[in-house]
Short mmCIF file of C-alpha atoms and ligand atoms in Angstrom, two decimals:
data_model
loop_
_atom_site.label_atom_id
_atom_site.label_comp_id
_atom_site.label_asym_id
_atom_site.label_seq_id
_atom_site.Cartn_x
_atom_site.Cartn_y
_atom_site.Cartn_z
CA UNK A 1 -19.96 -23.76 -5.53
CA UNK A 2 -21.35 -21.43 -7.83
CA UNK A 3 -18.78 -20.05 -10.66
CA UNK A 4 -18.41 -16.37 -9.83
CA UNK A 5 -19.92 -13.50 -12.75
CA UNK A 6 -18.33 -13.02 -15.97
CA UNK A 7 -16.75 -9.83 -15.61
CA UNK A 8 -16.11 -6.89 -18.79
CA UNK A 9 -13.94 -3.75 -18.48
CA UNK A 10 -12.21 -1.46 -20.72
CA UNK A 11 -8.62 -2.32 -20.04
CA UNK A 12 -6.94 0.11 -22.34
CA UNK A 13 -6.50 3.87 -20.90
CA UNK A 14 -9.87 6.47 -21.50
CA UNK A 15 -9.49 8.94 -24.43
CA UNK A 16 -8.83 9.03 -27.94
CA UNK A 17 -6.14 6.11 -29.20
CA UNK A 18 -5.04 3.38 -32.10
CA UNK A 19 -6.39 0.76 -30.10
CA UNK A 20 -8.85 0.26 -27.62
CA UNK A 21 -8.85 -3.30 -25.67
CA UNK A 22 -11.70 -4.80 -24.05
CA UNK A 23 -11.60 -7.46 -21.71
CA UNK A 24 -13.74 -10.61 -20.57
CA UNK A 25 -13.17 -13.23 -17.72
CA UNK A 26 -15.52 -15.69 -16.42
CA UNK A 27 -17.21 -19.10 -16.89
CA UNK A 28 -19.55 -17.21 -19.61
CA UNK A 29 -17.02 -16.43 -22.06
CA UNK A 30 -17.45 -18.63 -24.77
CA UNK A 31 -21.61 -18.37 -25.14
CA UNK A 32 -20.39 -14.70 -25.27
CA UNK A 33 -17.94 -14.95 -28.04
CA UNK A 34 -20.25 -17.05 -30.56
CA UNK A 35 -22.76 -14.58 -29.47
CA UNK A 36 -20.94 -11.21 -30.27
CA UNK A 37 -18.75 -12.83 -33.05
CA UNK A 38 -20.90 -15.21 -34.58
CA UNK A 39 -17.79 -18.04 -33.42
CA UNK A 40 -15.80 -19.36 -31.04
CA UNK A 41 -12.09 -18.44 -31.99
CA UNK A 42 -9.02 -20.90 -32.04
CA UNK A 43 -7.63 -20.57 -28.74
CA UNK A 44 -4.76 -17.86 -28.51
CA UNK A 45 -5.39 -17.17 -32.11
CA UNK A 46 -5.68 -13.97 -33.38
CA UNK A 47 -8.36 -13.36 -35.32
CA UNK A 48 -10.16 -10.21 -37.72
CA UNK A 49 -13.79 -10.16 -36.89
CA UNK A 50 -16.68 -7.94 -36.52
CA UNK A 51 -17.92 -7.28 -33.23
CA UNK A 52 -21.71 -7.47 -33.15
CA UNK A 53 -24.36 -5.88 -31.57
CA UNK A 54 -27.76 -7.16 -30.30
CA UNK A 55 -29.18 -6.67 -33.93
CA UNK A 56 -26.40 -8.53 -35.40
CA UNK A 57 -24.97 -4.97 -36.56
CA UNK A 58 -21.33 -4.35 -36.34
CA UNK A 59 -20.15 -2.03 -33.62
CA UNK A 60 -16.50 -2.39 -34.66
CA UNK A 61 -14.21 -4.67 -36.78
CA UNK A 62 -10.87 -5.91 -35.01
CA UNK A 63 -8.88 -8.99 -33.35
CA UNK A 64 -10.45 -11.59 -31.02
CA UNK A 65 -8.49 -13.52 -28.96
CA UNK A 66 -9.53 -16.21 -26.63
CA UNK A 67 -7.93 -17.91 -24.24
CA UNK A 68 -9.54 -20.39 -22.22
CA UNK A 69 -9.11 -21.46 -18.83
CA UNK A 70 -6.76 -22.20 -16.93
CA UNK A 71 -4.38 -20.85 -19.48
CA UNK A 72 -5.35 -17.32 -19.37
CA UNK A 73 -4.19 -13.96 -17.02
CA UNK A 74 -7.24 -14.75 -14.61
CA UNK A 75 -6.97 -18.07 -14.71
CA UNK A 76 -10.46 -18.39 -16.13
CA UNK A 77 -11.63 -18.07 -19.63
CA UNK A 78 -10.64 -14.87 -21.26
CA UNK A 79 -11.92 -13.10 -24.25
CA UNK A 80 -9.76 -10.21 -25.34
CA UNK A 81 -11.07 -7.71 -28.01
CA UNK A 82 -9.25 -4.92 -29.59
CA UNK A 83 -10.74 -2.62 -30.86
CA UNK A 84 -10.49 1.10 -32.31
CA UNK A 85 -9.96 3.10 -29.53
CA UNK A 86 -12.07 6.25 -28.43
CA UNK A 87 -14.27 6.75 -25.54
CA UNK A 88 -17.82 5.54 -27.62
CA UNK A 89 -16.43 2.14 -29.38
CA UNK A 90 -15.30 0.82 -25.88
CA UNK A 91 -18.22 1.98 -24.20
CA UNK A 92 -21.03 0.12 -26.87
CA UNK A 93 -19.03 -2.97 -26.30
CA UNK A 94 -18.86 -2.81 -22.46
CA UNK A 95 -23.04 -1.85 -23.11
CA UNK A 96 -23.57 -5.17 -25.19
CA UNK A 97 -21.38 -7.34 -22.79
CA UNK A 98 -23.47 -6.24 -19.71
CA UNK A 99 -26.06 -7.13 -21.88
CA UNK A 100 -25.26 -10.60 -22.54
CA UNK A 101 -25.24 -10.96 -18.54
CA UNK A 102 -21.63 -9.62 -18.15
CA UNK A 103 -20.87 -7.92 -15.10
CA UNK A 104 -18.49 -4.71 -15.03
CA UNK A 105 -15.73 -5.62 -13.28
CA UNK A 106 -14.19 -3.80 -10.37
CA UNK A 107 -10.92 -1.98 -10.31
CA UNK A 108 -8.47 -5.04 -9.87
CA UNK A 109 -10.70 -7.43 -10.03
CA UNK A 110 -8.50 -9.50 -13.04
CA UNK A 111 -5.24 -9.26 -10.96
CA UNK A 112 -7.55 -10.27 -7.91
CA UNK A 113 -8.87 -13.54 -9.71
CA UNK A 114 -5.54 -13.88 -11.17
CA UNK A 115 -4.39 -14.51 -7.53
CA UNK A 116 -7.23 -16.35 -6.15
CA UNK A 117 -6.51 -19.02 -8.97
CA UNK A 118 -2.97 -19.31 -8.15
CA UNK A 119 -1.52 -17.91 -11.30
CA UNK A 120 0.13 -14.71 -9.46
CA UNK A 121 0.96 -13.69 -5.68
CA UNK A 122 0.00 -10.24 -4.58
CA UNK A 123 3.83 -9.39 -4.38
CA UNK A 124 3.52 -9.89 -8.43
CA UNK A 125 0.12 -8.73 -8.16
CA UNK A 126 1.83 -5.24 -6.64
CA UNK A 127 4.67 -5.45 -8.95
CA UNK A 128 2.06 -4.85 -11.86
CA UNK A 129 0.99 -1.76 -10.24
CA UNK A 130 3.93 -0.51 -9.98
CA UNK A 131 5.39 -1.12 -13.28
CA UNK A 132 1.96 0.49 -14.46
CA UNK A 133 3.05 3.79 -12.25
CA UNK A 134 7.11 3.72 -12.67
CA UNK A 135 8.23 7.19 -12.73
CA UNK A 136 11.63 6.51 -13.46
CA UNK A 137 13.44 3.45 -15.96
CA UNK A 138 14.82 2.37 -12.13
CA UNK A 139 11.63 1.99 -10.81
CA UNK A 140 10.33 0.26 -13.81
CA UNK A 141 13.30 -1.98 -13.46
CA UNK A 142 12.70 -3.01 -10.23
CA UNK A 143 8.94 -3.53 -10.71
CA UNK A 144 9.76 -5.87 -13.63
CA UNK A 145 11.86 -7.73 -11.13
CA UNK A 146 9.47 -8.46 -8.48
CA UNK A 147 6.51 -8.59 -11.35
CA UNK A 148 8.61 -11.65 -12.99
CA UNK A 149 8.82 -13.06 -9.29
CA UNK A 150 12.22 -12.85 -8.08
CA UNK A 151 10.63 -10.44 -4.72
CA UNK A 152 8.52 -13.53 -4.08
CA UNK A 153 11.14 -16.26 -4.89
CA UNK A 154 13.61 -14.43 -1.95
CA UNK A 155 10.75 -14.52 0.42
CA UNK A 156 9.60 -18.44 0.09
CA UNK A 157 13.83 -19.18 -0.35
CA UNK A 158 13.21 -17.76 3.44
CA UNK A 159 10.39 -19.45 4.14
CA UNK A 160 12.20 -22.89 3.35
CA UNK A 161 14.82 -21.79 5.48
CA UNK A 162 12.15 -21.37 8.20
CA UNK A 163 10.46 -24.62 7.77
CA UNK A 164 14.16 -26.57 7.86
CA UNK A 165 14.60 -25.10 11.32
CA UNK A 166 11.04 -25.62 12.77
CA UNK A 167 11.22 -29.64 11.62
CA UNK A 168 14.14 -29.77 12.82
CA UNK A 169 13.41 -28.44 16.23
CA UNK A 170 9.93 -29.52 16.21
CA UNK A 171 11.48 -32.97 15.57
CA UNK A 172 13.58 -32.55 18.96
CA UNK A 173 10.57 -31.20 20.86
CA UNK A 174 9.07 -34.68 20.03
CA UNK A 175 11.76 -37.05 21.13
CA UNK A 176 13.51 -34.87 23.64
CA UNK A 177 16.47 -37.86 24.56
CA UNK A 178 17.91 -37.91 21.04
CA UNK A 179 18.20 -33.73 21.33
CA UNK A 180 21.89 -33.38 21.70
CA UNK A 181 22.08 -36.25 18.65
CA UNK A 182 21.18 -34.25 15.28
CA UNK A 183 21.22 -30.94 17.24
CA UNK A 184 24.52 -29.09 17.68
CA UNK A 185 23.62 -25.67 19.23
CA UNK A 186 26.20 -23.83 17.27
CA UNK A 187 24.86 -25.33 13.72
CA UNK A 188 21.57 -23.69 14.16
CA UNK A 189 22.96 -20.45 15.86
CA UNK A 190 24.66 -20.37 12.48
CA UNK A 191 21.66 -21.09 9.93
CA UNK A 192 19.95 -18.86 12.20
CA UNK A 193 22.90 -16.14 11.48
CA UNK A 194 22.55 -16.75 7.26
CA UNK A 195 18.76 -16.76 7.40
CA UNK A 196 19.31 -12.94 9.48
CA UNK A 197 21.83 -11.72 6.67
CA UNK A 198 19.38 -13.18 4.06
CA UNK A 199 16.62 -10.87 5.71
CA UNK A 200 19.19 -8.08 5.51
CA UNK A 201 20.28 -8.51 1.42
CA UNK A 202 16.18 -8.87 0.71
CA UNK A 203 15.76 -5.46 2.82
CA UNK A 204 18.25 -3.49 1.57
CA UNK A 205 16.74 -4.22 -2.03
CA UNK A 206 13.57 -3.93 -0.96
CA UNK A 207 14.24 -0.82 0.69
CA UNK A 208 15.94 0.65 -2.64
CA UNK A 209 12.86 -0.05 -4.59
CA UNK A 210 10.43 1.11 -2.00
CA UNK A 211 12.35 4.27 -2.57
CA UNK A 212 11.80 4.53 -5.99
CA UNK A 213 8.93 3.92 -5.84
CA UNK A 214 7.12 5.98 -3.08
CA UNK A 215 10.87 8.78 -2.48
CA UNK A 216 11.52 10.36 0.55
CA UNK A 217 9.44 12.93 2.22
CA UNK A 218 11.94 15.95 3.41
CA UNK A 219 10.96 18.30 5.35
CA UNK A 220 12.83 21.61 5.29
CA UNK A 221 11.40 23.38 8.98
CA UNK A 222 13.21 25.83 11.44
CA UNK A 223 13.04 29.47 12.82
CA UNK A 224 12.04 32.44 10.47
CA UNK A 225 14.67 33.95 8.38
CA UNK A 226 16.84 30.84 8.98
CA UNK A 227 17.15 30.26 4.85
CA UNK A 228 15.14 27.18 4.60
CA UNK A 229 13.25 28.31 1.13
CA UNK A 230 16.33 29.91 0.14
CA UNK A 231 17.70 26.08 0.50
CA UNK A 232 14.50 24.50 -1.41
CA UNK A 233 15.71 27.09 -4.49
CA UNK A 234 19.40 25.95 -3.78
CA UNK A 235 18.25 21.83 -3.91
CA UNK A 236 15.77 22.70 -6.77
CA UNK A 237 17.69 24.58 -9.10
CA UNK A 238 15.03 27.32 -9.75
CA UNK A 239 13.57 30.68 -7.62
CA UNK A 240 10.37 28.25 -6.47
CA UNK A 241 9.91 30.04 -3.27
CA UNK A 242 9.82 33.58 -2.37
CA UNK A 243 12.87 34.60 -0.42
CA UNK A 244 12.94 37.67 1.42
CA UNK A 245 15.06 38.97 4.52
CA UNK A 246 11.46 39.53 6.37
CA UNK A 247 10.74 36.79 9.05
CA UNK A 248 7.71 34.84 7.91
CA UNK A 249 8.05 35.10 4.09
CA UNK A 250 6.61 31.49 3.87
CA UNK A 251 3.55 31.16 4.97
CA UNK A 252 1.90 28.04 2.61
CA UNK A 253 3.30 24.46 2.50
CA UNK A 254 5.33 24.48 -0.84
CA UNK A 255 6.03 21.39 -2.36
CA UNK A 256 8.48 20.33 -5.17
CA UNK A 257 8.65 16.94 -6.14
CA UNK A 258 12.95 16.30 -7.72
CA UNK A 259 15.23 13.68 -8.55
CA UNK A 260 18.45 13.24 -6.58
CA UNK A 261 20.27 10.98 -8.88
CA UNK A 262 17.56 8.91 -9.57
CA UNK A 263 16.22 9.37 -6.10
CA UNK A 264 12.08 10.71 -5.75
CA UNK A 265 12.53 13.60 -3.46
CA UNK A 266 9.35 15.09 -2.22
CA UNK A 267 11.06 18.40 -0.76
CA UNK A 268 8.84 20.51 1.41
CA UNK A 269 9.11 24.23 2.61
CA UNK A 270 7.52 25.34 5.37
CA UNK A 271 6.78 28.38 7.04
CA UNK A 272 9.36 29.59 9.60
CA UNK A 273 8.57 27.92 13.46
CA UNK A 274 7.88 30.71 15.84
CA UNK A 275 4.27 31.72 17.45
CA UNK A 276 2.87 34.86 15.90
CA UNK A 277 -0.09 37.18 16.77
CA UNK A 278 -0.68 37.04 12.75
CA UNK A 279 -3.37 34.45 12.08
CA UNK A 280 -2.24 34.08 8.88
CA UNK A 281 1.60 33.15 9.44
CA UNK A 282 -0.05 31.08 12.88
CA UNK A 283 -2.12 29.12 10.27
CA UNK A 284 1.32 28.27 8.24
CA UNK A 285 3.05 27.43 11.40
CA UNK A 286 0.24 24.86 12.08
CA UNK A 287 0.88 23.38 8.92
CA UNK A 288 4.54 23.06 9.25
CA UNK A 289 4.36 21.27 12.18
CA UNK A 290 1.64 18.91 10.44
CA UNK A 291 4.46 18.32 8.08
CA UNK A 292 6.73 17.56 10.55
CA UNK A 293 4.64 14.75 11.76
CA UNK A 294 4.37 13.02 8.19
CA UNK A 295 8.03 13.41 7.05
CA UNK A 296 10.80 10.83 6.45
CA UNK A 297 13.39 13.29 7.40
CA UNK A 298 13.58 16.78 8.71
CA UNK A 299 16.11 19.36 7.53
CA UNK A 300 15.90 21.56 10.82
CA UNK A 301 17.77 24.96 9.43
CA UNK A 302 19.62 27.00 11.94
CA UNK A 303 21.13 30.35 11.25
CA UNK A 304 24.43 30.52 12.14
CA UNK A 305 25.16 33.72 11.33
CA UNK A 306 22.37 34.82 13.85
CA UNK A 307 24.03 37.95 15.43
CA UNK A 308 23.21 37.48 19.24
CA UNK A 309 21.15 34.47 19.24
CA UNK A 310 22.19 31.67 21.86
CA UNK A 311 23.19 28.81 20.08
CA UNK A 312 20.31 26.67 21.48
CA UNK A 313 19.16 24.17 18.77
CA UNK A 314 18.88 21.56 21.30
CA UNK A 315 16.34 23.17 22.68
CA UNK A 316 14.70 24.04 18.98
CA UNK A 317 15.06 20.30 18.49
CA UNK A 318 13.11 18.90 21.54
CA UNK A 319 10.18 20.65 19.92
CA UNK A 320 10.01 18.32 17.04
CA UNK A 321 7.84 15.08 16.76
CA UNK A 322 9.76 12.21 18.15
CA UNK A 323 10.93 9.20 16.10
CA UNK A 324 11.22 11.22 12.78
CA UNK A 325 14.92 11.56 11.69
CA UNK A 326 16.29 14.74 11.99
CA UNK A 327 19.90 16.42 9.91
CA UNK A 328 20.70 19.54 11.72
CA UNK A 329 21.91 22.13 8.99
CA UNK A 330 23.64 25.28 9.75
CA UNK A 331 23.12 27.73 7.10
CA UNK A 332 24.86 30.98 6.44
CA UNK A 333 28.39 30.06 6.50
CA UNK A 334 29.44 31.89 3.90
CA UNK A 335 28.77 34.58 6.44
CA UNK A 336 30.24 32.81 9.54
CA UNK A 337 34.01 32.12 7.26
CA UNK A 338 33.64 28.24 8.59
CA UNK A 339 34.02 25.91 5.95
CA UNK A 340 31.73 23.26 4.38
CA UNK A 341 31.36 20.10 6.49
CA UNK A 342 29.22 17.03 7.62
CA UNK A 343 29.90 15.29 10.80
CA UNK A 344 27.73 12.11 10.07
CA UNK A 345 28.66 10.81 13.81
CA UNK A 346 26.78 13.25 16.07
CA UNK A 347 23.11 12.88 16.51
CA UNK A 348 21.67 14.08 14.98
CA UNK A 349 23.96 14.71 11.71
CA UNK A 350 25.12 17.90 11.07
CA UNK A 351 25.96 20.01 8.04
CA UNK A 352 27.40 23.50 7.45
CA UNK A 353 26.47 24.53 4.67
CA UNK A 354 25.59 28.01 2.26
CA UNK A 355 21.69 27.74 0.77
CA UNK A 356 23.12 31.58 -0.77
CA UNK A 357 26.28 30.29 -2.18
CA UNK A 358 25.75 26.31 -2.62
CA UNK A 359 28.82 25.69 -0.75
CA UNK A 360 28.46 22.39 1.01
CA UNK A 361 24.82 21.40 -0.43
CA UNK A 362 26.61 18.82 -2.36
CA UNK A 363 27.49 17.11 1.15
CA UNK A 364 23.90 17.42 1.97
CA UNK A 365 22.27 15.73 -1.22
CA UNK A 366 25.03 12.59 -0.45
CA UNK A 367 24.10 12.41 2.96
CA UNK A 368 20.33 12.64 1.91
CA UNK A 369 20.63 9.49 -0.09
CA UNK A 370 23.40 7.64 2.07
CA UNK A 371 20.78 8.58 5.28
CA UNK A 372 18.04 6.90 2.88
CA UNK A 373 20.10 3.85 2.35
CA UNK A 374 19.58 4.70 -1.23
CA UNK A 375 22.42 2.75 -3.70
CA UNK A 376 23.66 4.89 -6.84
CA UNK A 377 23.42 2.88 -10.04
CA UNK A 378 22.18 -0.34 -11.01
CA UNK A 379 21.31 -2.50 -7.52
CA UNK A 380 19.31 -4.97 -8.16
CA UNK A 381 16.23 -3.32 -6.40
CA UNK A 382 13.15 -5.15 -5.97
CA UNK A 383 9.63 -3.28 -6.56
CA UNK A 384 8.32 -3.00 -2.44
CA UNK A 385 5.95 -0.88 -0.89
CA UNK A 386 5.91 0.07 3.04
CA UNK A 387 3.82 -2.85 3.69
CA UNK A 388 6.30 -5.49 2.42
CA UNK A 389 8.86 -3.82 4.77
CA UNK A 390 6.95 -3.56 7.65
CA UNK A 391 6.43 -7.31 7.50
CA UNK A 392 10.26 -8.07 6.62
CA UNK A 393 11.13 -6.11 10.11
CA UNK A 394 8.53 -8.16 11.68
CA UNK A 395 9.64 -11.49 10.86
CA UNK A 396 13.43 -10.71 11.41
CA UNK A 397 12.18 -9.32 14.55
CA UNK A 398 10.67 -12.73 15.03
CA UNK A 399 13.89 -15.04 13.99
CA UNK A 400 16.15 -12.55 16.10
CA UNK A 401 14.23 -13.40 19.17
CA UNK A 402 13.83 -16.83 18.28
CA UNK A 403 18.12 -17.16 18.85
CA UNK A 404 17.06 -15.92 22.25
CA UNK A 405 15.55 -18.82 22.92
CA UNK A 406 17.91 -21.35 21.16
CA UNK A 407 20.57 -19.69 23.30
CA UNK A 408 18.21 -20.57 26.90
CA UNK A 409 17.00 -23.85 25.09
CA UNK A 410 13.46 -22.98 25.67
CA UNK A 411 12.79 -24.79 22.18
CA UNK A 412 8.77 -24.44 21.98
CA UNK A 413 9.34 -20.67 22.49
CA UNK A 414 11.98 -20.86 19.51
CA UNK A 415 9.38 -22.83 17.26
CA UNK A 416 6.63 -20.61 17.55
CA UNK A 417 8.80 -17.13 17.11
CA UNK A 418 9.89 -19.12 13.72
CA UNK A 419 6.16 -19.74 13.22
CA UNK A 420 5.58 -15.89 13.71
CA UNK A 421 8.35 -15.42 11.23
CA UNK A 422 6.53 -17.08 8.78
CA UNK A 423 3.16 -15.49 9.03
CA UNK A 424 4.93 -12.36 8.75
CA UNK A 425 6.59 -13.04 5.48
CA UNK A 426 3.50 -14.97 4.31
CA UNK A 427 1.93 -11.30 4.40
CA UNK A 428 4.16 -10.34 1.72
CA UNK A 429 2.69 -12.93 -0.75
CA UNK A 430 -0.43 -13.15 0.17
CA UNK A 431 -0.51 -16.49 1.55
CA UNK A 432 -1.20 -15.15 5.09
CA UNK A 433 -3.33 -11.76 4.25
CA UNK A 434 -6.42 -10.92 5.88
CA UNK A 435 -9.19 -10.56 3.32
CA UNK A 436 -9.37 -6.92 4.27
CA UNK A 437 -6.06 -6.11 2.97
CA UNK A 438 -6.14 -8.07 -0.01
CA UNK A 439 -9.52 -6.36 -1.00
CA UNK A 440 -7.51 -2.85 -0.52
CA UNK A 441 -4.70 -3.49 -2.33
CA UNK A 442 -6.70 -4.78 -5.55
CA UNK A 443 -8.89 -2.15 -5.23
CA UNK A 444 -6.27 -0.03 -5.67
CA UNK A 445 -5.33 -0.75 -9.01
CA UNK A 446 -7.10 0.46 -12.09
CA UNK A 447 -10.07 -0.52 -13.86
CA UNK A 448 -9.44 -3.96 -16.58
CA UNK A 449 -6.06 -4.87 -14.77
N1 GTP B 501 24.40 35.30 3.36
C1 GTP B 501 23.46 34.38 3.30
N2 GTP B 501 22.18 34.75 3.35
C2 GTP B 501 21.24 33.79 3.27
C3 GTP B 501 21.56 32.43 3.15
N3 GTP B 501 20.42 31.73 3.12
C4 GTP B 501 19.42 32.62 3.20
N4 GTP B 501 19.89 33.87 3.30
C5 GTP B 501 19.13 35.09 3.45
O1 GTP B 501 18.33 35.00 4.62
C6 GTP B 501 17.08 35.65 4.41
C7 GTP B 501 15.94 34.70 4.68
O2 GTP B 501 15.99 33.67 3.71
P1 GTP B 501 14.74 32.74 3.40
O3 GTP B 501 15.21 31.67 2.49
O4 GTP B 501 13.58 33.54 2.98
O5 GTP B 501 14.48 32.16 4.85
P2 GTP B 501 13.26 31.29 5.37
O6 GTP B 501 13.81 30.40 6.41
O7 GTP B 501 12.55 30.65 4.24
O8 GTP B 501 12.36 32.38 6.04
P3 GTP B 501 10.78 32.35 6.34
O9 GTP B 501 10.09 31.90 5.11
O10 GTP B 501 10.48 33.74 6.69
O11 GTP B 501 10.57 31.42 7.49
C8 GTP B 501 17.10 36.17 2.98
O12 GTP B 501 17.50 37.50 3.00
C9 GTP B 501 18.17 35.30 2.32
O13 GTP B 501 18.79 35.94 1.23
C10 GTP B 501 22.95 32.08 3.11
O14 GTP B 501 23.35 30.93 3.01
N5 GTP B 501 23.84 33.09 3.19
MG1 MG B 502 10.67 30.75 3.57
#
């Protein structure tokens, strides 16, 4: 098989700096280094040396450092330079690298060889990402986590689990009279019931550092006049939005991106729901309900101090896209006289609340995180992304039907839904990943990682 190109990127960020590093992967690395240096360096050494150019002229003066394969980030050889940084030192080195047959590498491309040679899953892979992006120290925690492997080490601990059950079953399948012998129904209906709370622990912290990570979309929608920008100043803390006691104030999509206790919120006002002869406030009302459709929870605000109007939400509520999760606020109460509350047990929730006064808004930033599943404080969260989830669901999907079948005996059926089990979570890693998803997530990440 041919050896694939020796790839060259800037790795360090563009713009003006100490230190600018420039990276090198590939079979060609050490014809390259004698070439540019005039040597081959000790291995992991660092080492002060001019960097040459075609004429033997020094572009720059700083450390080499080689590292040659398999012991390196890609896996392959790797030549690290670090130079002064500044947009026109890194670029003349790039220019003599793709001169000496180097090929500019694509955005990922290290992390991708990195994986293809078995020194990282894409989990890690991810992980890298996401430390890279962290907003928060949480979400740097938990990317650190799952970056050092302890995501991936949770998913093949399951994946062990899996394989126990399939030989043993698979084993039973085979000699069907010895069944009953080394197969007690109620010991596998019990691994079965520790490999399902297993899938629930990795979730939950999954979940938590999904939310970090990506935070909730919240969409604040409902009739005009109802206070829902009134309640984006409330959440925020500052006059964002214009509030004014005309219906149809808001007529753009205003977005404010906040922090409920380490939380991301991505809070979003909308213009009032209603149709309107005005093509302008139409237009808004359009692009509320486009909102609605993208949102990981609705605030639907209903004026309860509404003088005459039929207290009809139910109605107001059939009108929103289905699936999305929905807390039914009633504003105003400082008008009404009733008193803050949160009744967590109707669906959908409810809250009474003041967006004028801020009485009860404290109930609704708990219930915002407690509806999240987000955990206050340190929890052990493990950098995820939507994807990783999905396939978690999936595969407990998979091992919950799979007791279905224990239960009927119908053992092939139970093999192969532990099978699918396995091909979900092997998604996660990227044992199982179609070569179209593993080419978008690495070309994702940034140029030289
Ligand atoms: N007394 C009282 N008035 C409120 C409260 N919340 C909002 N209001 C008033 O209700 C009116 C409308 O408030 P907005 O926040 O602009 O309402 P909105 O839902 O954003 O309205 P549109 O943008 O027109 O859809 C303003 O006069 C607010 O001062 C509240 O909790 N109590
Ligand atoms: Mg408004």
């Amino acid at each position: 098989m041919d050896s694939p190109d020796t790839i060259a990127a800037v790795a360090s960020a563009p713009g003006r700096g100490a230190v600018g590093v420039v990276r090198v992967s590939g079979a060609q690395v050490p014809q390259i280094a004698v070439q540019m240096l005039g040597f081959l360096p000790a291995p992991r050494f660092a080492q002060l040396t001019n960097f040459l150019d075609a004429a033997g002229e020094p572009i720059d003066r700083g450390l080499a450092l080689y590292f040659p394969a398999p012991f390196s980030l890609t896996g392959e050889h790797v030549l690290e330079l670090q130079a002064h940084g500044g947009t026109l030192v890194g670029d003349m080195l790039l220019k003599r690298l793709l001169e000496m047959g180097c090929r500019m590498a694509r955005p990922g491309e290290f992390s991708e060889r990195a994986f293809l040679n078995g020194k990282i899953d894409v989990a890690q892979a991810e992980a890298i990402a996401d430390l890279i992006d962290a907003g928060t120290t949480a979400a740097a925690r938990a990317a650190v986590r799952s970056m050092q492997g302890e995501f991936s080490a949770r998913i093949h601990a399951l994946q062990a689990q899996l394989t126990e059950l399939r030989s043993a079953v698979e084993a039973a399948i085979d000699f069907p009279d010895e069944e009953l012998d080394f197969l007690p129904g109620n010991l596998l209906q019990d691994r079965i019931g520790n490999i399902l709370a297993a899938f629930d622990s990795i979730t939950a912290a999954a979940r938590q550092g999904s939310l970090l990570r990506e935070g909730l979309n919240v969409v604040i929608a409902g009739r005009p006049n109802a206070g829902k920008s009134s309640l984006l100043n409330k959440l925020v803390g500052d006059d964002i939005a214009i509030v004014t006691d005309q219906p149809g104030t808001t007529r753009d999509v205003l977005r404010q991106h906040l922090h409920l206790d380490g939380l991301p919120l991505n809070l979003i006002d909308t213009a009032g729901l209603r149709t309107t002869a005005d093509a302008v406030e139409a237009e808004g009302v359009r692009r509320a309900r486009n909102e609605l459709q993208r949102a990981d929870r609705v605030l639907y605000i209903w004026d309860a101090a509404r003088a005459g109007e039929p207290q009809d939400f139910s109605a107001a509520l059939q009108e929103l896209p289905h699936g999305v999760p929905v807390t039914l606020v009633f504003n105003k109460i400082d008008l009404t006289g009733a008193a803050p509350a949160i009744d967590e047990s109707s669906s959908p929730a409810r809250i009474f609340l003041s967006a004028k006064t801020g009485e009860g808004v404290e109930l609704l930033r708990t219930h915002l995180k407690a509806s999240a599943g987000y955990l206050s404080g340190e929890t052990g969260a493990l950098s995820a992304r939507r994807r990783h989830l999905d396939a978690l669901a999936r595969a407990k999907a998979c091992v919950a039907q799979a007791a279905v079948h224990l239960t009927a005996r119908t053992l092939e059926l139970f093999a192969e839904e532990l099978r699918r089990a396995q091909l979900a979570l092997g998604e996660i890693t990227g044992e199982f990943t179609s070569d179209d998803l593993l080419g978008e997530i690495f070309s994702s990440f940034c140029i030289g990682k």
